[in-house]
């Protein structure tokens, strides 16, 4: 019979984000027929037992889904990391449009958290790689008020200087507060969208402070359960570190689906040379654990080692 400890270790090697390649090789490489049979019987989420013919076989649907995604996590992370940031963002937007509404938040993330030059570069890369504009492809997949918001966001070229008109920021904070209080559909309000897609990040930070002064609450709290894409827009613009921390934590939950899990690779590879140190601090504040320790506990193998190396870069 197979060693119970080895069976447990082998199951653990494929139970997480990525796979522990070295451990799998060390155990499976010396396994005999009985060992492998015990492994198949122990992993009913991957194997089906044919009781009539007395053998176990792969559950093709689950096997393809599981191993295709888990074995390529390291490859996908490395490929994203090696890309020019413009190409990376262009491909992230393109993939989100292919995957559908559940991934449209990635477009918001790119549009709202990059610099003006970075976003313009992503649009140039999109032209080069896909022979279409971002705006054109968004229009092919998305319609109505969501189309208007996303096109406005990806087309933005925000002022990045330090100048702020405090009176204007206060007035716009009051405008947002009144509109949110009215219960209006925010994504369809032209004035609200104008504020979000044209104002500089320092100006938005000032709006955020004035909003709290006016209402006693933060705008991210007040948005509550409004349209998900609009809520993500608010979070990315006003509290990006908290937004990224949430994406990371959601990606590492045991019940996360594939699209949600992809947030771990995406955020670490795209922010490692930008603001990952600040995201780490916010993550620790929100969840009482270091990002590196959480990745260490849930990720596996080469994928885990690569993510930790990127996280560690910010501490050098």
mmCIF file of C-alpha atoms in Angstrom:
data_model
loop_
_atom_site.group_PDB
_atom_site.id
_atom_site.type_symbol
_atom_site.label_atom_id
_atom_site.label_comp_id
_atom_site.label_asym_id
_atom_site.label_seq_id
_atom_site.Cartn_x
_atom_site.Cartn_y
_atom_site.Cartn_z
ATOM 1 C CA UNK A 1 0.000 0.000 0.000
ATOM 2 C CA UNK A 2 1.074 3.568 -0.565
ATOM 3 C CA UNK A 3 2.565 5.538 2.290
ATOM 4 C CA UNK A 4 -0.295 7.664 3.733
ATOM 5 C CA UNK A 5 2.101 10.567 4.298
ATOM 6 C CA UNK A 6 3.192 10.464 0.664
ATOM 7 C CA UNK A 7 -0.414 10.344 -0.514
ATOM 8 C CA UNK A 8 -1.236 13.336 1.644
ATOM 9 C CA UNK A 9 1.840 15.195 0.373
ATOM 10 C CA UNK A 10 0.992 14.431 -3.250
ATOM 11 C CA UNK A 11 -2.585 15.586 -2.819
ATOM 12 C CA UNK A 12 -1.295 18.743 -1.165
ATOM 13 C CA UNK A 13 1.053 19.353 -4.095
ATOM 14 C CA UNK A 14 -1.926 19.859 -6.399
ATOM 15 C CA UNK A 15 -4.251 21.518 -3.891
ATOM 16 C CA UNK A 16 -3.746 25.235 -4.205
ATOM 17 C CA UNK A 17 -2.719 27.907 -6.642
ATOM 18 C CA UNK A 18 -0.186 26.265 -8.943
ATOM 19 C CA UNK A 19 1.428 22.873 -8.361
ATOM 20 C CA UNK A 20 4.479 21.767 -6.392
ATOM 21 C CA UNK A 21 6.400 20.315 -9.329
ATOM 22 C CA UNK A 22 9.425 19.140 -7.334
ATOM 23 C CA UNK A 23 7.324 17.275 -4.800
ATOM 24 C CA UNK A 24 5.236 15.631 -7.509
ATOM 25 C CA UNK A 25 8.351 14.432 -9.299
ATOM 26 C CA UNK A 26 9.989 13.116 -6.139
ATOM 27 C CA UNK A 27 6.919 11.061 -5.179
ATOM 28 C CA UNK A 28 5.487 9.988 -8.518
ATOM 29 C CA UNK A 29 8.906 9.193 -9.929
ATOM 30 C CA UNK A 30 9.315 6.323 -7.487
ATOM 31 C CA UNK A 31 5.662 5.257 -7.349
ATOM 32 C CA UNK A 32 4.590 1.756 -8.316
ATOM 33 C CA UNK A 33 1.222 0.598 -9.651
ATOM 34 C CA UNK A 34 -0.262 0.221 -6.171
ATOM 35 C CA UNK A 35 0.888 3.692 -5.129
ATOM 36 C CA UNK A 36 -0.704 5.296 -8.157
ATOM 37 C CA UNK A 37 -3.926 3.339 -7.670
ATOM 38 C CA UNK A 38 -4.156 4.625 -4.113
ATOM 39 C CA UNK A 39 -3.590 8.151 -5.366
ATOM 40 C CA UNK A 40 -6.391 7.819 -7.930
ATOM 41 C CA UNK A 41 -8.802 6.466 -5.340
ATOM 42 C CA UNK A 42 -7.929 9.272 -2.940
ATOM 43 C CA UNK A 43 -8.613 12.022 -5.484
ATOM 44 C CA UNK A 44 -12.207 11.500 -6.521
ATOM 45 C CA UNK A 45 -12.377 15.127 -7.676
ATOM 46 C CA UNK A 46 -10.024 14.159 -10.511
ATOM 47 C CA UNK A 47 -10.743 10.472 -11.096
ATOM 48 C CA UNK A 48 -13.880 8.424 -11.712
ATOM 49 C CA UNK A 49 -14.078 4.814 -10.570
ATOM 50 C CA UNK A 50 -15.574 2.369 -13.048
ATOM 51 C CA UNK A 51 -16.875 -0.214 -10.603
ATOM 52 C CA UNK A 52 -18.119 -2.546 -13.334
ATOM 53 C CA UNK A 53 -14.675 -2.827 -14.947
ATOM 54 C CA UNK A 54 -12.681 -2.305 -11.724
ATOM 55 C CA UNK A 55 -10.436 0.591 -12.662
ATOM 56 C CA UNK A 56 -10.192 4.336 -12.168
ATOM 57 C CA UNK A 57 -9.935 6.858 -14.986
ATOM 58 C CA UNK A 58 -9.492 10.605 -15.330
ATOM 59 C CA UNK A 59 -12.584 12.749 -15.220
ATOM 60 C CA UNK A 60 -11.706 14.414 -18.512
ATOM 61 C CA UNK A 61 -13.703 17.577 -17.941
ATOM 62 C CA UNK A 62 -12.299 18.215 -14.482
ATOM 63 C CA UNK A 63 -8.782 17.099 -15.412
ATOM 64 C CA UNK A 64 -8.550 19.416 -18.408
ATOM 65 C CA UNK A 65 -9.932 22.358 -16.459
ATOM 66 C CA UNK A 66 -7.780 21.754 -13.402
ATOM 67 C CA UNK A 67 -4.408 20.938 -14.875
ATOM 68 C CA UNK A 68 -4.608 23.322 -17.801
ATOM 69 C CA UNK A 69 -4.979 26.208 -15.396
ATOM 70 C CA UNK A 70 -2.785 25.045 -12.530
ATOM 71 C CA UNK A 71 0.256 23.913 -14.511
ATOM 72 C CA UNK A 72 0.353 27.093 -16.592
ATOM 73 C CA UNK A 73 0.076 29.541 -13.703
ATOM 74 C CA UNK A 74 3.851 29.930 -13.492
ATOM 75 C CA UNK A 75 4.122 30.256 -17.281
ATOM 76 C CA UNK A 76 1.372 32.874 -17.411
ATOM 77 C CA UNK A 77 2.929 34.861 -14.568
ATOM 78 C CA UNK A 78 6.364 34.792 -16.178
ATOM 79 C CA UNK A 79 5.000 35.767 -19.606
ATOM 80 C CA UNK A 80 3.039 38.695 -18.141
ATOM 81 C CA UNK A 81 6.050 39.855 -16.163
ATOM 82 C CA UNK A 82 8.335 39.754 -19.219
ATOM 83 C CA UNK A 83 5.987 41.838 -21.372
ATOM 84 C CA UNK A 84 6.331 45.554 -21.929
ATOM 85 C CA UNK A 85 3.737 47.174 -19.621
ATOM 86 C CA UNK A 86 1.860 48.572 -22.633
ATOM 87 C CA UNK A 87 1.537 45.149 -24.226
ATOM 88 C CA UNK A 88 0.585 43.585 -20.911
ATOM 89 C CA UNK A 89 -2.287 45.993 -20.348
ATOM 90 C CA UNK A 90 -3.440 45.718 -23.971
ATOM 91 C CA UNK A 91 -3.597 41.934 -23.693
ATOM 92 C CA UNK A 92 -5.363 42.098 -20.324
ATOM 93 C CA UNK A 93 -8.058 44.327 -21.833
ATOM 94 C CA UNK A 94 -8.402 42.114 -24.910
ATOM 95 C CA UNK A 95 -8.698 38.962 -22.802
ATOM 96 C CA UNK A 96 -11.301 40.550 -20.522
ATOM 97 C CA UNK A 97 -13.462 41.391 -23.534
ATOM 98 C CA UNK A 98 -13.202 37.791 -24.755
ATOM 99 C CA UNK A 99 -14.116 36.357 -21.341
ATOM 100 C CA UNK A 100 -17.226 38.486 -20.959
ATOM 101 C CA UNK A 101 -19.000 40.589 -18.320
ATOM 102 C CA UNK A 102 -17.457 38.795 -15.341
ATOM 103 C CA UNK A 103 -14.058 40.165 -16.438
ATOM 104 C CA UNK A 104 -14.949 43.706 -17.474
ATOM 105 C CA UNK A 105 -13.631 44.957 -14.149
ATOM 106 C CA UNK A 106 -10.115 44.370 -15.503
ATOM 107 C CA UNK A 107 -10.737 47.119 -18.080
ATOM 108 C CA UNK A 108 -11.722 49.455 -15.246
ATOM 109 C CA UNK A 109 -8.635 48.428 -13.288
ATOM 110 C CA UNK A 110 -6.275 49.219 -16.151
ATOM 111 C CA UNK A 111 -8.024 52.459 -17.123
ATOM 112 C CA UNK A 112 -8.221 53.852 -13.588
ATOM 113 C CA UNK A 113 -4.895 52.830 -12.036
ATOM 114 C CA UNK A 114 -2.347 53.526 -14.783
ATOM 115 C CA UNK A 115 -0.650 56.828 -15.463
ATOM 116 C CA UNK A 116 -1.893 58.880 -18.381
ATOM 117 C CA UNK A 117 1.156 57.911 -20.440
ATOM 118 C CA UNK A 118 0.786 54.276 -19.427
ATOM 119 C CA UNK A 119 -2.846 54.170 -20.516
ATOM 120 C CA UNK A 120 -2.043 55.922 -23.787
ATOM 121 C CA UNK A 121 0.736 53.404 -24.344
ATOM 122 C CA UNK A 122 -1.656 50.516 -23.754
ATOM 123 C CA UNK A 123 -3.981 51.936 -26.400
ATOM 124 C CA UNK A 124 -1.075 52.217 -28.844
ATOM 125 C CA UNK A 125 -0.069 48.616 -28.111
ATOM 126 C CA UNK A 126 -3.652 47.487 -28.638
ATOM 127 C CA UNK A 127 -3.600 49.086 -32.117
ATOM 128 C CA UNK A 128 -0.330 47.361 -32.931
ATOM 129 C CA UNK A 129 -1.235 43.877 -31.702
ATOM 130 C CA UNK A 130 -4.937 43.560 -32.578
ATOM 131 C CA UNK A 131 -5.384 45.955 -35.524
ATOM 132 C CA UNK A 132 -8.314 47.628 -33.759
ATOM 133 C CA UNK A 133 -8.691 50.379 -31.236
ATOM 134 C CA UNK A 134 -9.668 49.573 -27.663
ATOM 135 C CA UNK A 135 -12.730 51.772 -28.107
ATOM 136 C CA UNK A 136 -13.785 49.873 -31.221
ATOM 137 C CA UNK A 137 -13.552 46.487 -29.535
ATOM 138 C CA UNK A 138 -15.375 47.702 -26.415
ATOM 139 C CA UNK A 139 -18.168 48.867 -28.723
ATOM 140 C CA UNK A 140 -18.301 45.425 -30.338
ATOM 141 C CA UNK A 141 -18.896 43.683 -27.006
ATOM 142 C CA UNK A 142 -20.567 46.256 -24.763
ATOM 143 C CA UNK A 143 -23.479 48.657 -25.258
ATOM 144 C CA UNK A 144 -25.448 51.333 -23.442
ATOM 145 C CA UNK A 145 -24.287 53.256 -20.386
ATOM 146 C CA UNK A 146 -21.554 50.733 -19.577
ATOM 147 C CA UNK A 147 -20.048 51.260 -23.029
ATOM 148 C CA UNK A 148 -20.040 55.027 -22.508
ATOM 149 C CA UNK A 149 -18.324 54.711 -19.118
ATOM 150 C CA UNK A 150 -15.643 52.261 -20.255
ATOM 151 C CA UNK A 151 -14.832 54.164 -23.450
ATOM 152 C CA UNK A 152 -14.561 57.396 -21.474
ATOM 153 C CA UNK A 153 -12.245 55.733 -18.939
ATOM 154 C CA UNK A 154 -9.878 54.131 -21.455
ATOM 155 C CA UNK A 155 -9.785 57.356 -23.500
ATOM 156 C CA UNK A 156 -8.890 59.568 -20.545
ATOM 157 C CA UNK A 157 -5.635 61.502 -20.420
ATOM 158 C CA UNK A 158 -5.673 63.015 -16.949
ATOM 159 C CA UNK A 159 -3.652 65.976 -15.776
ATOM 160 C CA UNK A 160 -0.976 64.636 -13.422
ATOM 161 C CA UNK A 161 0.327 67.835 -11.875
ATOM 162 C CA UNK A 162 -0.169 68.880 -8.250
ATOM 163 C CA UNK A 163 -2.585 71.784 -8.792
ATOM 164 C CA UNK A 164 -6.044 71.401 -7.280
ATOM 165 C CA UNK A 165 -9.003 73.780 -7.143
ATOM 166 C CA UNK A 166 -10.354 73.022 -3.692
ATOM 167 C CA UNK A 167 -13.614 74.897 -4.213
ATOM 168 C CA UNK A 168 -14.308 72.861 -7.346
ATOM 169 C CA UNK A 169 -13.398 69.646 -5.574
ATOM 170 C CA UNK A 170 -15.756 70.486 -2.717
ATOM 171 C CA UNK A 171 -18.580 71.350 -5.113
ATOM 172 C CA UNK A 172 -18.073 68.076 -7.005
ATOM 173 C CA UNK A 173 -18.010 66.116 -3.738
ATOM 174 C CA UNK A 174 -21.371 67.677 -2.879
ATOM 175 C CA UNK A 175 -22.672 66.833 -6.353
ATOM 176 C CA UNK A 176 -21.654 63.203 -5.944
ATOM 177 C CA UNK A 177 -23.199 63.058 -2.473
ATOM 178 C CA UNK A 178 -26.539 64.424 -3.659
ATOM 179 C CA UNK A 179 -26.652 62.101 -6.665
ATOM 180 C CA UNK A 180 -25.830 59.032 -4.588
ATOM 181 C CA UNK A 181 -28.399 60.027 -1.947
ATOM 182 C CA UNK A 182 -31.070 60.433 -4.633
ATOM 183 C CA UNK A 183 -30.758 56.780 -5.579
ATOM 184 C CA UNK A 184 -30.180 57.656 -9.234
ATOM 185 C CA UNK A 185 -28.412 55.156 -11.474
ATOM 186 C CA UNK A 186 -24.951 56.643 -11.202
ATOM 187 C CA UNK A 187 -23.527 55.027 -14.319
ATOM 188 C CA UNK A 188 -26.140 56.932 -16.361
ATOM 189 C CA UNK A 189 -25.496 60.336 -14.782
ATOM 190 C CA UNK A 190 -23.430 62.412 -17.212
ATOM 191 C CA UNK A 191 -22.114 64.790 -14.547
ATOM 192 C CA UNK A 192 -20.949 61.957 -12.306
ATOM 193 C CA UNK A 193 -19.224 60.206 -15.211
ATOM 194 C CA UNK A 194 -17.602 63.496 -16.284
ATOM 195 C CA UNK A 195 -16.081 63.968 -12.836
ATOM 196 C CA UNK A 196 -14.757 60.422 -12.685
ATOM 197 C CA UNK A 197 -13.201 60.303 -16.140
ATOM 198 C CA UNK A 198 -11.668 63.793 -16.374
ATOM 199 C CA UNK A 199 -10.341 64.752 -12.954
ATOM 200 C CA UNK A 200 -6.725 64.222 -11.933
ATOM 201 C CA UNK A 201 -5.821 61.766 -9.193
ATOM 202 C CA UNK A 202 -4.872 64.594 -6.737
ATOM 203 C CA UNK A 203 -8.209 66.285 -7.501
ATOM 204 C CA UNK A 204 -10.058 63.001 -6.896
ATOM 205 C CA UNK A 205 -8.217 62.599 -3.591
ATOM 206 C CA UNK A 206 -9.468 66.040 -2.613
ATOM 207 C CA UNK A 207 -13.022 65.088 -3.619
ATOM 208 C CA UNK A 208 -12.675 61.981 -1.435
ATOM 209 C CA UNK A 209 -11.739 64.097 1.609
ATOM 210 C CA UNK A 210 -14.482 66.663 1.011
ATOM 211 C CA UNK A 211 -17.050 63.898 0.512
ATOM 212 C CA UNK A 212 -16.263 62.537 3.966
ATOM 213 C CA UNK A 213 -16.514 66.035 5.435
ATOM 214 C CA UNK A 214 -19.906 66.541 3.799
ATOM 215 C CA UNK A 215 -21.478 63.155 4.533
ATOM 216 C CA UNK A 216 -19.487 61.663 7.406
ATOM 217 C CA UNK A 217 -18.818 58.590 5.280
ATOM 218 C CA UNK A 218 -16.421 57.681 2.501
ATOM 219 C CA UNK A 219 -17.693 57.581 -1.053
ATOM 220 C CA UNK A 220 -16.625 53.930 -1.347
ATOM 221 C CA UNK A 221 -18.881 53.104 1.603
ATOM 222 C CA UNK A 222 -21.791 55.111 0.227
ATOM 223 C CA UNK A 223 -21.693 53.514 -3.217
ATOM 224 C CA UNK A 224 -22.621 50.247 -1.519
ATOM 225 C CA UNK A 225 -24.351 47.778 -3.812
ATOM 226 C CA UNK A 226 -24.632 49.973 -6.880
ATOM 227 C CA UNK A 227 -23.704 48.593 -10.296
ATOM 228 C CA UNK A 228 -20.571 46.426 -9.827
ATOM 229 C CA UNK A 229 -18.526 48.035 -12.605
ATOM 230 C CA UNK A 230 -19.357 51.503 -11.294
ATOM 231 C CA UNK A 231 -18.381 50.430 -7.786
ATOM 232 C CA UNK A 232 -15.060 49.099 -9.080
ATOM 233 C CA UNK A 233 -14.500 52.408 -10.859
ATOM 234 C CA UNK A 234 -15.003 54.300 -7.607
ATOM 235 C CA UNK A 235 -12.692 51.947 -5.698
ATOM 236 C CA UNK A 236 -9.925 52.031 -8.325
ATOM 237 C CA UNK A 237 -9.977 55.830 -8.524
ATOM 238 C CA UNK A 238 -10.365 56.743 -4.857
ATOM 239 C CA UNK A 239 -8.851 53.826 -2.897
ATOM 240 C CA UNK A 240 -6.640 51.825 -5.300
ATOM 241 C CA UNK A 241 -4.512 50.150 -2.611
ATOM 242 C CA UNK A 242 -7.602 48.851 -0.825
ATOM 243 C CA UNK A 243 -9.039 47.758 -4.179
ATOM 244 C CA UNK A 244 -5.910 45.786 -5.108
ATOM 245 C CA UNK A 245 -5.734 44.278 -1.614
ATOM 246 C CA UNK A 246 -9.286 43.001 -1.985
ATOM 247 C CA UNK A 247 -8.553 41.539 -5.429
ATOM 248 C CA UNK A 248 -5.555 39.700 -3.975
ATOM 249 C CA UNK A 249 -7.428 38.409 -0.949
ATOM 250 C CA UNK A 250 -10.401 37.253 -3.015
ATOM 251 C CA UNK A 251 -8.017 35.446 -5.393
ATOM 252 C CA UNK A 252 -6.512 33.451 -2.528
ATOM 253 C CA UNK A 253 -9.782 32.282 -0.986
ATOM 254 C CA UNK A 254 -10.384 28.540 -1.147
ATOM 255 C CA UNK A 255 -13.707 28.958 -2.957
ATOM 256 C CA UNK A 256 -12.460 31.443 -5.583
ATOM 257 C CA UNK A 257 -13.336 30.656 -9.192
ATOM 258 C CA UNK A 258 -10.786 30.686 -12.002
ATOM 259 C CA UNK A 259 -11.357 34.297 -13.061
ATOM 260 C CA UNK A 260 -11.078 35.504 -9.483
ATOM 261 C CA UNK A 261 -7.894 33.467 -8.907
ATOM 262 C CA UNK A 262 -6.277 35.128 -11.912
ATOM 263 C CA UNK A 263 -6.267 38.371 -9.955
ATOM 264 C CA UNK A 264 -3.296 37.112 -7.931
ATOM 265 C CA UNK A 265 -1.047 36.833 -10.991
ATOM 266 C CA UNK A 266 -2.402 39.996 -12.561
ATOM 267 C CA UNK A 267 -1.988 42.313 -9.598
ATOM 268 C CA UNK A 268 1.470 41.132 -8.536
ATOM 269 C CA UNK A 269 2.940 41.182 -12.053
ATOM 270 C CA UNK A 270 1.440 44.555 -12.983
ATOM 271 C CA UNK A 271 2.140 46.377 -9.709
ATOM 272 C CA UNK A 272 5.540 44.905 -8.706
ATOM 273 C CA UNK A 273 7.389 47.813 -10.319
ATOM 274 C CA UNK A 274 4.775 50.405 -9.398
ATOM 275 C CA UNK A 275 3.132 50.447 -5.968
ATOM 276 C CA UNK A 276 3.216 46.911 -4.590
ATOM 277 C CA UNK A 277 4.883 48.084 -1.392
ATOM 278 C CA UNK A 278 1.923 50.363 -0.658
ATOM 279 C CA UNK A 279 -0.509 47.575 -1.560
ATOM 280 C CA UNK A 280 1.323 45.253 0.843
ATOM 281 C CA UNK A 281 0.943 47.757 3.669
ATOM 282 C CA UNK A 282 -2.762 48.154 2.952
ATOM 283 C CA UNK A 283 -3.225 44.382 2.723
ATOM 284 C CA UNK A 284 -1.601 43.911 6.118
ATOM 285 C CA UNK A 285 -3.785 46.656 7.591
ATOM 286 C CA UNK A 286 -7.008 45.214 6.172
ATOM 287 C CA UNK A 287 -6.408 41.495 6.715
ATOM 288 C CA UNK A 288 -3.896 41.303 9.565
ATOM 289 C CA UNK A 289 -1.428 39.220 7.568
ATOM 290 C CA UNK A 290 1.470 39.956 5.279
ATOM 291 C CA UNK A 291 0.911 39.420 1.572
ATOM 292 C CA UNK A 292 4.038 37.269 1.330
ATOM 293 C CA UNK A 293 2.875 35.015 4.179
ATOM 294 C CA UNK A 294 -0.535 34.563 2.571
ATOM 295 C CA UNK A 295 0.976 33.694 -0.812
ATOM 296 C CA UNK A 296 3.352 31.291 0.924
ATOM 297 C CA UNK A 297 0.406 29.498 2.525
ATOM 298 C CA UNK A 298 -1.812 29.084 -0.546
ATOM 299 C CA UNK A 299 0.411 28.975 -3.659
ATOM 300 C CA UNK A 300 2.545 26.047 -4.830
ATOM 301 C CA UNK A 301 5.820 25.281 -6.548
ATOM 302 C CA UNK A 302 7.495 27.478 -9.128
ATOM 303 C CA UNK A 303 4.427 29.711 -9.267
ATOM 304 C CA UNK A 304 4.695 30.473 -5.559
ATOM 305 C CA UNK A 305 8.452 31.057 -5.732
ATOM 306 C CA UNK A 306 8.066 33.478 -8.634
ATOM 307 C CA UNK A 307 5.322 35.493 -6.948
ATOM 308 C CA UNK A 308 7.362 35.725 -3.754
ATOM 309 C CA UNK A 309 10.388 36.907 -5.726
ATOM 310 C CA UNK A 310 8.295 39.725 -7.226
ATOM 311 C CA UNK A 311 6.877 40.673 -3.832
ATOM 312 C CA UNK A 312 10.400 40.643 -2.384
ATOM 313 C CA UNK A 313 11.687 43.068 -5.015
ATOM 314 C CA UNK A 314 9.866 45.895 -3.291
ATOM 315 C CA UNK A 315 11.702 45.195 -0.062
ATOM 316 C CA UNK A 316 15.222 45.282 -1.514
#
